[in-house]
Coordinates of C-alpha atoms and ligand atoms in Angstrom, one line a residue:
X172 CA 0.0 0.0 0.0
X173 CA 2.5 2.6 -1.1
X174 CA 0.2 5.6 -2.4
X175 CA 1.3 8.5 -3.7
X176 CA -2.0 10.4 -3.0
X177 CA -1.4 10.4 0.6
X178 CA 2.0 12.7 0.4
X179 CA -0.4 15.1 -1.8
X180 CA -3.5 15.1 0.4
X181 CA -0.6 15.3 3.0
X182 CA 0.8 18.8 1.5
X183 CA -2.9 20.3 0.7
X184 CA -3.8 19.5 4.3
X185 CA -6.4 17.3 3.0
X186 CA -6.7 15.0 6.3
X187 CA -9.7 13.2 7.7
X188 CA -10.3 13.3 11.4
X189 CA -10.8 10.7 13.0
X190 CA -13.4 6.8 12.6
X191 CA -15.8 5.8 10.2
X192 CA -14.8 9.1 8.8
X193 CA -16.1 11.3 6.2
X194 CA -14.6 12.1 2.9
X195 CA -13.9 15.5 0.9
X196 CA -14.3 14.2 -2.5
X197 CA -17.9 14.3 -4.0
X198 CA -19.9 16.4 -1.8
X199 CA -22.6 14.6 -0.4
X200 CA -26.3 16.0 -1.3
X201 CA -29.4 14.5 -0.6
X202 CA -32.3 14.5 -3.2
X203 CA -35.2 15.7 -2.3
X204 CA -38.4 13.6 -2.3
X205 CA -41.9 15.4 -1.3
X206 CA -43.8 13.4 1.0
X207 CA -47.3 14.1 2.8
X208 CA -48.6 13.5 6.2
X209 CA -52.5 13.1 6.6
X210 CA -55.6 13.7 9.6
X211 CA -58.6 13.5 9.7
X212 CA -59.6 16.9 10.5
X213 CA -56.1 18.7 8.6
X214 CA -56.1 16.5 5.7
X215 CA -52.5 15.9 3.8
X216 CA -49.6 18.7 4.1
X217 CA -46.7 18.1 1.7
X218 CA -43.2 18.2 3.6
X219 CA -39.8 18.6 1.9
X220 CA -38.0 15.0 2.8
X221 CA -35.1 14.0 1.6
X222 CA -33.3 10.5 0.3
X223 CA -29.9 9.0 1.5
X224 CA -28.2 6.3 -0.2
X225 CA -26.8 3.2 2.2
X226 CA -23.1 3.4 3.2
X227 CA -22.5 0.1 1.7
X228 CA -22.9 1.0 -1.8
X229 CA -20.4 4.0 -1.0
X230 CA -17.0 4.5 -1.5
X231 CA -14.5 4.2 1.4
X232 CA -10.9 5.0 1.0
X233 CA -7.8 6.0 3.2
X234 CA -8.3 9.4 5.2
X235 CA -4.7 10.5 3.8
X236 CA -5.9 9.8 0.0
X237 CA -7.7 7.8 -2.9
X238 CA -6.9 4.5 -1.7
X239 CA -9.2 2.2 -1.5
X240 CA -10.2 0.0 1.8
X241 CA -11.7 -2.5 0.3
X242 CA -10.6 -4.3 -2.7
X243 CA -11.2 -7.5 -5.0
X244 CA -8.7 -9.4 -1.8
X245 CA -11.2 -8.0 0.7
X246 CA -9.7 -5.1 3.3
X247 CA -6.7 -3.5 2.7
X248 CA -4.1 -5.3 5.3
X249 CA -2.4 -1.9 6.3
X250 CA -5.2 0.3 6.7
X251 CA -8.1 -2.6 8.2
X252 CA -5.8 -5.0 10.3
X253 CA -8.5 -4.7 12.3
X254 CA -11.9 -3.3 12.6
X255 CA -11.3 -0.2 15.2
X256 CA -8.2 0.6 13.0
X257 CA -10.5 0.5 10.0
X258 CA -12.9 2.9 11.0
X259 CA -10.1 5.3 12.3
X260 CA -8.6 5.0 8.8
X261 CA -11.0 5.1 6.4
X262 CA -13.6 7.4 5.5
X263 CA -17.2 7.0 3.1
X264 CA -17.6 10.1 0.6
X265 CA -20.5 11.1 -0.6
X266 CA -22.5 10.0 -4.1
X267 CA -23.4 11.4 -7.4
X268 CA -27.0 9.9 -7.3
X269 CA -27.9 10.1 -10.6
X270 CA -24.6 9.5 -12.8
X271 CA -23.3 6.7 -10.6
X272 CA -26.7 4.8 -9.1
X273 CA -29.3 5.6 -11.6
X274 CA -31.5 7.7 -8.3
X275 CA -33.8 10.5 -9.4
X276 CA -36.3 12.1 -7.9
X277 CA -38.8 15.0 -9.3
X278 CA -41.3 16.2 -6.7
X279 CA -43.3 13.3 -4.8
X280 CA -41.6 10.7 -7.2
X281 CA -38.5 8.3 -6.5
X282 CA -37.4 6.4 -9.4
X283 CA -34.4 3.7 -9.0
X284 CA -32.8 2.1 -11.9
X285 CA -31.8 -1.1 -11.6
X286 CA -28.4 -0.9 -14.4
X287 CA -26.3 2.8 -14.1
X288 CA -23.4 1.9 -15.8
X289 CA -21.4 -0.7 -13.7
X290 CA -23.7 -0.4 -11.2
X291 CA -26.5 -2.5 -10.3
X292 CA -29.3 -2.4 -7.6
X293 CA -29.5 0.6 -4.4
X294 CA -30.9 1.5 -1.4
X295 CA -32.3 4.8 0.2
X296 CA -33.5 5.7 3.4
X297 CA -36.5 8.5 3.7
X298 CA -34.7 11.5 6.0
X299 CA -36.1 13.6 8.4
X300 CA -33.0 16.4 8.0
X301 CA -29.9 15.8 7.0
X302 CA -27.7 13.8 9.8
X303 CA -31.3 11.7 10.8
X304 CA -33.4 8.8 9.5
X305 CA -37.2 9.8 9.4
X306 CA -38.8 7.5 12.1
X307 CA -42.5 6.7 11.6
X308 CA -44.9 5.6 14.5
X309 CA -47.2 3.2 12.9
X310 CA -49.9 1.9 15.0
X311 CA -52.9 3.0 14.1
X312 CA -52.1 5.1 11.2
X313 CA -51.7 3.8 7.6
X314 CA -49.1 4.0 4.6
X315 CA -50.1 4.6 1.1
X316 CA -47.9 5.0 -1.8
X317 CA -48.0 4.6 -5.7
X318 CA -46.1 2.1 -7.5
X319 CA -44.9 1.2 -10.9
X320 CA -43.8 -2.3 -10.9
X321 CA -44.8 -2.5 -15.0
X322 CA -40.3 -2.4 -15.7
X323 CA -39.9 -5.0 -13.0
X324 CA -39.3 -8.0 -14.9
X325 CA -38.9 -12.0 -13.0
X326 CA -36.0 -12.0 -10.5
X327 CA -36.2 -8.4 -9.7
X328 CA -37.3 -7.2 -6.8
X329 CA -38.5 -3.2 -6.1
X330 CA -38.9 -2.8 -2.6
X331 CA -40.7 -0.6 0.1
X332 CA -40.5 -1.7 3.7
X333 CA -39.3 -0.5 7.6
X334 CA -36.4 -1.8 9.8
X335 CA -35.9 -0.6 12.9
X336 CA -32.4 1.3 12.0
X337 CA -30.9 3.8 14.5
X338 CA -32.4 7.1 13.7
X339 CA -28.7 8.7 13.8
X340 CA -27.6 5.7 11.9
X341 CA -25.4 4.8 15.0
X342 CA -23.6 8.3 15.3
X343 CA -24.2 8.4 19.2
X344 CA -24.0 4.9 19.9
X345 CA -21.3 3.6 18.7
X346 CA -17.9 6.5 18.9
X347 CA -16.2 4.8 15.8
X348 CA -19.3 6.1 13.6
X349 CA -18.6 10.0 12.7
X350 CA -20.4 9.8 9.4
X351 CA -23.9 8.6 10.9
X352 CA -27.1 9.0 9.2
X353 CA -25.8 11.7 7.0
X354 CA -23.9 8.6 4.7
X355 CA -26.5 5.6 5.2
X356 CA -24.9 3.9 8.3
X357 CA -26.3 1.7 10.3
X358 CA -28.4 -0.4 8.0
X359 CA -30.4 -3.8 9.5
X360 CA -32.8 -6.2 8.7
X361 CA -34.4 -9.6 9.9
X362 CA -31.7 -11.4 7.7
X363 CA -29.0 -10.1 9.8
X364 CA -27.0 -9.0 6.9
X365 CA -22.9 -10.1 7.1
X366 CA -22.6 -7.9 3.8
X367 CA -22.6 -5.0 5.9
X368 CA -19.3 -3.2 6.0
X369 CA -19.1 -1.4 9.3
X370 CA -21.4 -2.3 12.0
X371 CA -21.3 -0.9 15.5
X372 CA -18.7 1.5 14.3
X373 CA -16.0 -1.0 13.1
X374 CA -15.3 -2.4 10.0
X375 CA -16.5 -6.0 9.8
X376 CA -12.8 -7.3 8.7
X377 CA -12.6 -10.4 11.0
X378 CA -13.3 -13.7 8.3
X379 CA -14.2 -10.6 5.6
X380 CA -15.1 -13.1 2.5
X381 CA -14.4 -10.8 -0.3
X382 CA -16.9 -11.4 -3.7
X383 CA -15.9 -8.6 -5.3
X384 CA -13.8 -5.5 -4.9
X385 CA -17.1 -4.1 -2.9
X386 CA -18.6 -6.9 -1.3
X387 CA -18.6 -9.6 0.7
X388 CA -18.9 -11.3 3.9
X389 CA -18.0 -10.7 7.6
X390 CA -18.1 -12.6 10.5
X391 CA -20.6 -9.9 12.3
X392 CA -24.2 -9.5 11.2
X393 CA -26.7 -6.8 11.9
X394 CA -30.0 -7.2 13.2
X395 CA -33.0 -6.0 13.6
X396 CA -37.1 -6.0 13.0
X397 CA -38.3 -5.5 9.8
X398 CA -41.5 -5.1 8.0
X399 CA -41.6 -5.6 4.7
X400 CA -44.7 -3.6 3.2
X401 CA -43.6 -4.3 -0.4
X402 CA -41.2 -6.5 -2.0
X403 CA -42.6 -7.1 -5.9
X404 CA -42.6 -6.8 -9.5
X405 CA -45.0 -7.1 -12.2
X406 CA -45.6 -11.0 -11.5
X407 CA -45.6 -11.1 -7.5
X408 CA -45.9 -8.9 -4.3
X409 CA -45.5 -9.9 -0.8
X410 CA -46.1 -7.9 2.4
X411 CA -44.0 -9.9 5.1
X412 CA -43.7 -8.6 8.8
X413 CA -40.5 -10.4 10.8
X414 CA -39.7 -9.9 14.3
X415 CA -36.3 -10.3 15.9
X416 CA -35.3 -10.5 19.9
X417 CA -34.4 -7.1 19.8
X418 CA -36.5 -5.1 17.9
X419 CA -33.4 -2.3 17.5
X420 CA -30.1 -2.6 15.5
X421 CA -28.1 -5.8 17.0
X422 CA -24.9 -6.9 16.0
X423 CA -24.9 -10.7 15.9
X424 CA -22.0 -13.3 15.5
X425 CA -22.0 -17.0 15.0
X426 CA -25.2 -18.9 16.0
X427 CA -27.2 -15.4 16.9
X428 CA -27.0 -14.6 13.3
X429 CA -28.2 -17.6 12.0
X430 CA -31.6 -17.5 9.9
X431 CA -34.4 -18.4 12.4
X432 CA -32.9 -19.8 15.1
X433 CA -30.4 -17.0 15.9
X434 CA -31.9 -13.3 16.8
X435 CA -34.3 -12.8 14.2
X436 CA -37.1 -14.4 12.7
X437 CA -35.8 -14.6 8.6
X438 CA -39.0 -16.3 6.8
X439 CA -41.6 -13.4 8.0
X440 CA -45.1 -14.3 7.6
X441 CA -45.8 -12.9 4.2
X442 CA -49.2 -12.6 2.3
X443 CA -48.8 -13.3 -1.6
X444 CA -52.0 -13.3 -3.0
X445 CA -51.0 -16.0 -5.9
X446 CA -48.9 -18.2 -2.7
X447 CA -52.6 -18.0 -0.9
X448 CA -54.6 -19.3 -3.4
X449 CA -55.7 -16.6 -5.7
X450 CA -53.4 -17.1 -8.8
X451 CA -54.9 -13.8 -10.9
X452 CA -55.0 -11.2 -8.5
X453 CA -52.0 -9.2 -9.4
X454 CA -50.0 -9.2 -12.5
X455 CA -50.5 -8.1 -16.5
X456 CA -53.6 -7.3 -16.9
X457 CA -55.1 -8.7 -13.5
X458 CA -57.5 -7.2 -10.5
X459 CA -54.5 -5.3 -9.6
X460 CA -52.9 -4.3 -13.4
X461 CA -48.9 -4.1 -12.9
X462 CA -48.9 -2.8 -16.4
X463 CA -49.9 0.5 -14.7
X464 CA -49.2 2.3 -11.6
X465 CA -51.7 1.5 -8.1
X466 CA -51.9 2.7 -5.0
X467 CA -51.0 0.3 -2.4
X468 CA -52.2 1.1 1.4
X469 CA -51.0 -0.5 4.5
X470 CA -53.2 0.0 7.8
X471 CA -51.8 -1.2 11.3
X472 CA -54.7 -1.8 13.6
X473 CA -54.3 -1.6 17.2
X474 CA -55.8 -4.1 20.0
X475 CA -58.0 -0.5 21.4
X476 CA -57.9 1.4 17.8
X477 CA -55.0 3.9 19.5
X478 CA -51.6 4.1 19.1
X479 CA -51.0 2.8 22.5
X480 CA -52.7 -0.1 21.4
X481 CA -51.1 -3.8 20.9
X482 CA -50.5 -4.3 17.2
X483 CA -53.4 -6.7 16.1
X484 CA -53.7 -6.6 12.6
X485 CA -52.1 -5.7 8.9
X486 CA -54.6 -4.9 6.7
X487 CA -54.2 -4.0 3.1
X488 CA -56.1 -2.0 -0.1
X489 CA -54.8 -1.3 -3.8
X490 CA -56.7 1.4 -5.7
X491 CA -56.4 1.9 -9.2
X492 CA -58.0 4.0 -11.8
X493 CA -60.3 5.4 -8.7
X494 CA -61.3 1.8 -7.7
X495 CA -60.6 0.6 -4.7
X496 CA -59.6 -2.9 -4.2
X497 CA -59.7 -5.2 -1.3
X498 CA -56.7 -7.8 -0.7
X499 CA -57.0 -10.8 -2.2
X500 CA -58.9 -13.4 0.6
X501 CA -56.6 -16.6 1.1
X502 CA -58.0 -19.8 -0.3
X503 CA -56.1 -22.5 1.0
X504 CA -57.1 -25.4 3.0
X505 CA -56.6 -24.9 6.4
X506 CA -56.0 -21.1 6.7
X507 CA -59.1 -18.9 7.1
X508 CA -60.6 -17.2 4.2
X509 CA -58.9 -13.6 5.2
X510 CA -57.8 -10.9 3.5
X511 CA -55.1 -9.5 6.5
X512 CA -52.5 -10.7 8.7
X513 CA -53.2 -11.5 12.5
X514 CA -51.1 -14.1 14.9
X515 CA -53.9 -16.7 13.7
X516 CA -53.6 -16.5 10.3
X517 CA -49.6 -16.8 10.1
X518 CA -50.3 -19.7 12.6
X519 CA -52.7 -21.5 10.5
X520 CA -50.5 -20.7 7.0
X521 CA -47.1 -22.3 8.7
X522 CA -48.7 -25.3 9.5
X523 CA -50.6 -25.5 6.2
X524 CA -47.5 -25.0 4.5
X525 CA -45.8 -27.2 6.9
X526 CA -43.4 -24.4 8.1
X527 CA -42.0 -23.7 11.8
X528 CA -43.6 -19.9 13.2
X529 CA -40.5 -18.7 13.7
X530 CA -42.5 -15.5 13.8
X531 CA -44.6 -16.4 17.1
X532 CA -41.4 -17.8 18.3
X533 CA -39.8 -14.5 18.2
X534 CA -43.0 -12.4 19.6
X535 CA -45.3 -12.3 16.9
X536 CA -47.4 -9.1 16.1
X537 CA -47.2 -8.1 19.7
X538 CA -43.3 -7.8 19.4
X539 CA -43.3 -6.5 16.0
X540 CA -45.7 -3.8 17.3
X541 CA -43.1 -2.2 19.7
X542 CA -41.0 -1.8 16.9
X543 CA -44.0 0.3 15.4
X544 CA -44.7 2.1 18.6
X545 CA -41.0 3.0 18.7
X546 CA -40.1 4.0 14.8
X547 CA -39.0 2.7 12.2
X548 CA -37.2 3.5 9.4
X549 CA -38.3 3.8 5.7
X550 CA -36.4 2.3 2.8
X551 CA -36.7 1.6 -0.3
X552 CA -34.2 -1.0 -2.8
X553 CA -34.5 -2.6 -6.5
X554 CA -32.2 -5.6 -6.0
X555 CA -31.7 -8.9 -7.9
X556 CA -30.7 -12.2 -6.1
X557 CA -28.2 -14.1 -7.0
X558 CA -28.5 -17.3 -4.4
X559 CA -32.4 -17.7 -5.2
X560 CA -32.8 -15.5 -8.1
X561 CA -35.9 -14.1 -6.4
X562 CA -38.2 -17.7 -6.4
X563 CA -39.5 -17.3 -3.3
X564 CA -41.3 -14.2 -4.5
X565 CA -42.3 -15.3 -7.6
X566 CA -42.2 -18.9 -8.8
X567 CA -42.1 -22.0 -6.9
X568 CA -39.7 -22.2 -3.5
X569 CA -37.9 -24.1 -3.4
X570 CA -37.5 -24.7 -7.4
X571 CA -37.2 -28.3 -7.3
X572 CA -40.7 -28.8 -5.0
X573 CA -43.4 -30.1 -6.2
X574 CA -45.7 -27.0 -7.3
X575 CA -49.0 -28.9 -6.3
X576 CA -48.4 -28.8 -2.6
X577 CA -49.4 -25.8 -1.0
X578 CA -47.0 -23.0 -0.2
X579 CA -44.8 -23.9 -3.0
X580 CA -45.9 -21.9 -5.5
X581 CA -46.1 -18.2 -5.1
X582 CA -46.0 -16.3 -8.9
X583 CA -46.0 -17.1 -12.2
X584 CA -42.1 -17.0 -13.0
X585 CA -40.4 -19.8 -14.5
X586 CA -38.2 -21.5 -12.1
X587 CA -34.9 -20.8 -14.3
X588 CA -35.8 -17.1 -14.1
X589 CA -34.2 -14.5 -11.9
X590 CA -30.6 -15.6 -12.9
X591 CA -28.3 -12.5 -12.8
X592 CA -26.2 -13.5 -15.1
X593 CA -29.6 -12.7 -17.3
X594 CA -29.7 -9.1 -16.0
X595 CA -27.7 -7.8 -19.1
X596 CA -29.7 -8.4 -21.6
X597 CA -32.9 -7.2 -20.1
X598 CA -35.3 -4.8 -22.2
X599 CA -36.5 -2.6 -21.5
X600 CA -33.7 -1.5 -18.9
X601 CA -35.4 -2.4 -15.4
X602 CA -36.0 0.0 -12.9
X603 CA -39.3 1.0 -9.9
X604 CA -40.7 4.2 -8.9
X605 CA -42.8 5.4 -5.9
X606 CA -44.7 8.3 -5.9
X607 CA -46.9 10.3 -3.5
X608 CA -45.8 8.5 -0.3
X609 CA -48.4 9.4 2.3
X610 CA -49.3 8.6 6.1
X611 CA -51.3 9.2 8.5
X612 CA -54.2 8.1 10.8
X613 CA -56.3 5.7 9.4
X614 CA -58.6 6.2 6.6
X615 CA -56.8 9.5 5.5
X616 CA -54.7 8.5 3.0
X617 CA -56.9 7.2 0.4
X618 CA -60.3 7.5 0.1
X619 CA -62.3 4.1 0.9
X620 CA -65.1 2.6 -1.5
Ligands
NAG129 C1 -16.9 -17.2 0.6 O1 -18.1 -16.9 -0.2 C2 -18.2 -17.7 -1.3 C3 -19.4 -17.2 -2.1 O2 -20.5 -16.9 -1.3 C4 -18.5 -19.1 -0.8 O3 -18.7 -20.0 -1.9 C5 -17.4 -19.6 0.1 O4 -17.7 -20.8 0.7 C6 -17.1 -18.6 1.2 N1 -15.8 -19.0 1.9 C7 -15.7 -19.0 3.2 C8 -14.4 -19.3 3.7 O5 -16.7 -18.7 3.9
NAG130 C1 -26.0 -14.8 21.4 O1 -26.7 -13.8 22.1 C2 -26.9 -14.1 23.5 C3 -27.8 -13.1 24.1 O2 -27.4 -11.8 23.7 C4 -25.5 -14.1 24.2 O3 -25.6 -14.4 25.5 C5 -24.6 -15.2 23.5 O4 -23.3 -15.1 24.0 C6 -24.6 -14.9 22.0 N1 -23.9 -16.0 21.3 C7 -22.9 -15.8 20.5 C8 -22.3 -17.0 19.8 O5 -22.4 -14.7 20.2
NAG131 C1 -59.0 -13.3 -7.2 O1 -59.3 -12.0 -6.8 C2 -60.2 -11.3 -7.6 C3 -60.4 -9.9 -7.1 O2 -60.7 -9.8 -5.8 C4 -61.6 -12.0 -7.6 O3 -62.4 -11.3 -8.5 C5 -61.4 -13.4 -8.0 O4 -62.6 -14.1 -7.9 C6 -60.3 -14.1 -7.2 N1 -60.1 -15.4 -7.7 C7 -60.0 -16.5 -6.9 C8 -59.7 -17.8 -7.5 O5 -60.2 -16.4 -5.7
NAG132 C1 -62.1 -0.1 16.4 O1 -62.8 0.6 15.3 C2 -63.6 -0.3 14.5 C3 -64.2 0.6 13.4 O2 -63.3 1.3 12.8 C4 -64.7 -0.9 15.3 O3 -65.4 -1.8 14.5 C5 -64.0 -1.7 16.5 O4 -65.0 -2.2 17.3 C6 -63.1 -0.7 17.3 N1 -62.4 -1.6 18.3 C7 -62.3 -1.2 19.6 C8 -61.6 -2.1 20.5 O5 -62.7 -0.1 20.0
NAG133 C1 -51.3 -5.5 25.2 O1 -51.0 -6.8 25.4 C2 -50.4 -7.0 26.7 C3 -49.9 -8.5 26.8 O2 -50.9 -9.4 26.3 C4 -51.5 -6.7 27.8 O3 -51.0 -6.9 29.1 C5 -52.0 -5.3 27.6 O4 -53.1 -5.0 28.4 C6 -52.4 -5.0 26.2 N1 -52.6 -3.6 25.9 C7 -53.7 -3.1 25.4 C8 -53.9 -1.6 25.3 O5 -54.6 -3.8 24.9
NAG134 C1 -60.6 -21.9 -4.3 O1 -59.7 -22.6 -5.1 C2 -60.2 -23.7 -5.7 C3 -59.2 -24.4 -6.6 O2 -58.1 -24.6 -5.8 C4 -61.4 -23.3 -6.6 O3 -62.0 -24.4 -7.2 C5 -62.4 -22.5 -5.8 O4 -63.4 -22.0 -6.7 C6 -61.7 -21.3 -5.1 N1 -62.7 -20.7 -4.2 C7 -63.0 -19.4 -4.3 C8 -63.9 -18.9 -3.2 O5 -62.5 -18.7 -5.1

């Protein structure tokens, strides 16, 4: 690691502080992104929020210069030894959202491209200013948003969904974090992600797996509840809630990070309208027409209809072209002909799909709704996935199962869809937008039938 950029940035004085640092290069400007909060008696008043891409995807390099942390052998021996010595070393710049990721906004409307370039796939987090994560209280209030899925093709996935982040990304927390929210740190999710490259305020070095110059896999994992309102495209949508021990950002290791078993509960218990028994409901041309943009609202009803309430129920309602829509009601033998998810109904659809609840096992709605009580964080992702190629959203899971038996098949993708290494030759280039994000208390975000 002999760089000759450090004895420049040396001379022009161009020298990082200290931890998790922040870099000088490409200043760091969040787009904005209108958004609108609803009452009953006020109606909807349009605030000026902004967007922040996840440190992950960003650049980290030596405070003293251009050189990179990470490369294709995984972190740079002299500058990551360690993790504290990481963080102290190397800093995350900022992001040309448009030019590098393919992330635009105009007015209420987020649009993320799948393919910018070299780049592929991104994640944003909805801000309140610019060093914080926008926290929403859900119970009893509802979320709607519009979606176009219609560039979405098999194996994609355009997501919308909470996780119970830090609101400062980790800043006060953790000393080793001086970049916080302000550059996307802190990410978590029910998967308890290893990906992630500083958790806790440390560089996840220790076993790093390198996959690329910009990825891999550490030994850490971070945690934490997650609700996934919307994870789609034009064949298949699931809305999945997943609880986890702690509700708030947990760094795991060994067994604890482990899917199910360890802190969090992985599966979720999601309702796909074609996986519970109504095959045409959404898609081309369906009840709910992906060739065109819906509405898609999400209502969190409370045990007492207050916010103080115990999280009872998810209830959900497209509209489209003025119509409104109910969910599709389940029609599978042995799971109640509903159109929402409660505790009973993710009971009765894991053991008619012959599934453990890891969900109950890790608290159920009850848990899930502290998380909601406390805030969560919004994000939003396009991603492919390379060890699945998205089958468990839309095609049979796993591929080799038998469609027939129930719970195996959940859209209308071919099994030997989704491949990445298919991503190339896509076309129409892929990419989701959301528009006219809205909350509030129930019933005042869209108007019912
Ligand atoms: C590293 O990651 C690759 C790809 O995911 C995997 O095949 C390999 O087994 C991993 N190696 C170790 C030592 O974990
Ligand atoms: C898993 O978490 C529990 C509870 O926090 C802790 O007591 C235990 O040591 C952890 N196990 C590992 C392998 O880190
Ligand atoms: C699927 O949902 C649509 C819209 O609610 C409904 O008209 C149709 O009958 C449902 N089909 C089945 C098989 O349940
Ligand atoms: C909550 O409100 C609904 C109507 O919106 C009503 O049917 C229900 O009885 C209320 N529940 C409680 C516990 O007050
Ligand atoms: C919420 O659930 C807990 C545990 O079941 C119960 O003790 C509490 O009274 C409930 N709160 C409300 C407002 O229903
Ligand atoms: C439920 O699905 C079966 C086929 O699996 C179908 O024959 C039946 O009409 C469906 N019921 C409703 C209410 O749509």
């Amino acid at each position: 690691m002999v760089d000759i950029q450090i004895a420049t940035f040396l001379l022009l004085g161009v020298v990082g502080v200290a931890a998790q640092q922040v870099g000088t290069y490409i200043p760091e400007n969040h787009p904005l992104l209108a958004t609108q909060s609803c009452t009953a008696s006020g109606g909807c008043t349009t605030s000026s929020s902004k967007i922040v891409l996840d440190a992950n995807r960003r650049w980290i390099h030596s405070t003293l210069g251009t050189t990179s942390c990470l490369t294709a052998n995984g972190w740079d021996p002299t500058l990551c030894p360690d993790g504290i010595t990481c963080a102290n070393y190397c800093a995350l710049d900022g992001v040309s959202y448009s030019s590098t990721y393919g992330i635009t906004t105009s007015g209420s409307a987020l649009r993320l491209q799948f393919v910018t370039g070299t780049n592929i796939g991104s994640r944003v987090f909805l801000m309140a200013d610019d060093t914080h994560y926008r926290t929403f209280q859900l119970l009893n209030q509802e979320l709607a948003f519009d979606v176009d899925v219609s560039k979405l093709p098999c194996g994609l996935n355009g997501a919308l969904y909470f996780v119970a982040m830090d609101a400062d990304g980790g800043k006060s927390k953790y000393p080793g974090n001086r970049a916080g929210a302000k550059y996307g740190t802190g990410y978590c999710d029910s998967q308890c992600p290893r990906d992630v490259q500083f958790i806790n305020g440390q560089a996840n070095v220790q076993g790093w797996n390198a996959t690329s110059a910009t990825t891999g896999t550490g030994s850490y994992g971070s945690c934490c509840t997650e609700l996934d309102i919307w994870e789609a495209n034009s064949n298949a949508a699931a809305l999945t809630p997943h609880t986890c021990t702690n509700n708030a950002q947990t760094r795991c290791s060994g067994s604890n990070c482990t899917s199910n078993t360890g802190f969090c509960d992985a599966d979720g218990c999601d309702f796909n309208s074609f996986r519970l028994g109504n095959t045409t409901f959404l898609g081309a041309g369906m009840s709910v027409d992906t060739t065109k943009t819906f509405t898609v609202v999400t209502q969190f009803i409370t045990s007492d209809n207050t916010s103080t309430g115990n999280l009872t129920e998810i209830r959900r309602f497209y509209v489209q072209n003025g119509n409104v829509i109910p969910n599709s009601v389940v029609n599978v033998t042995g799971i109640g002909a509903v159109n929402s998810i409660t505790d009973p109904f993710c009971s009765q659809q894991k053991k008619a799909f012959i599934e453990t609840n890891y969900f109950a096992q890790h608290g159920g709605l009850a848990q899930l709704g502290q998380a909601l009580r406390t805030g969560m964080v919004l994000a939003f992702s396009i991603s492919d996935d390379p060890a699945n190629h998205m089958l468990w959203l839309d095609s049979n899971f796993p591929p080799s199962a038998n469609p027939a038996v129930p719970g195996v098949a959940r859209g209308m993708c071919s099994i030997t869809s989704g491949n990445p290494a298919d991503v190339g030759i896509l076309n129409p280039s892929p990419y989701v937008s959301f528009l006219n994000i809205k909350f509030g208390s129930i019933g005042t975000t869209f108007r019912p039938a």
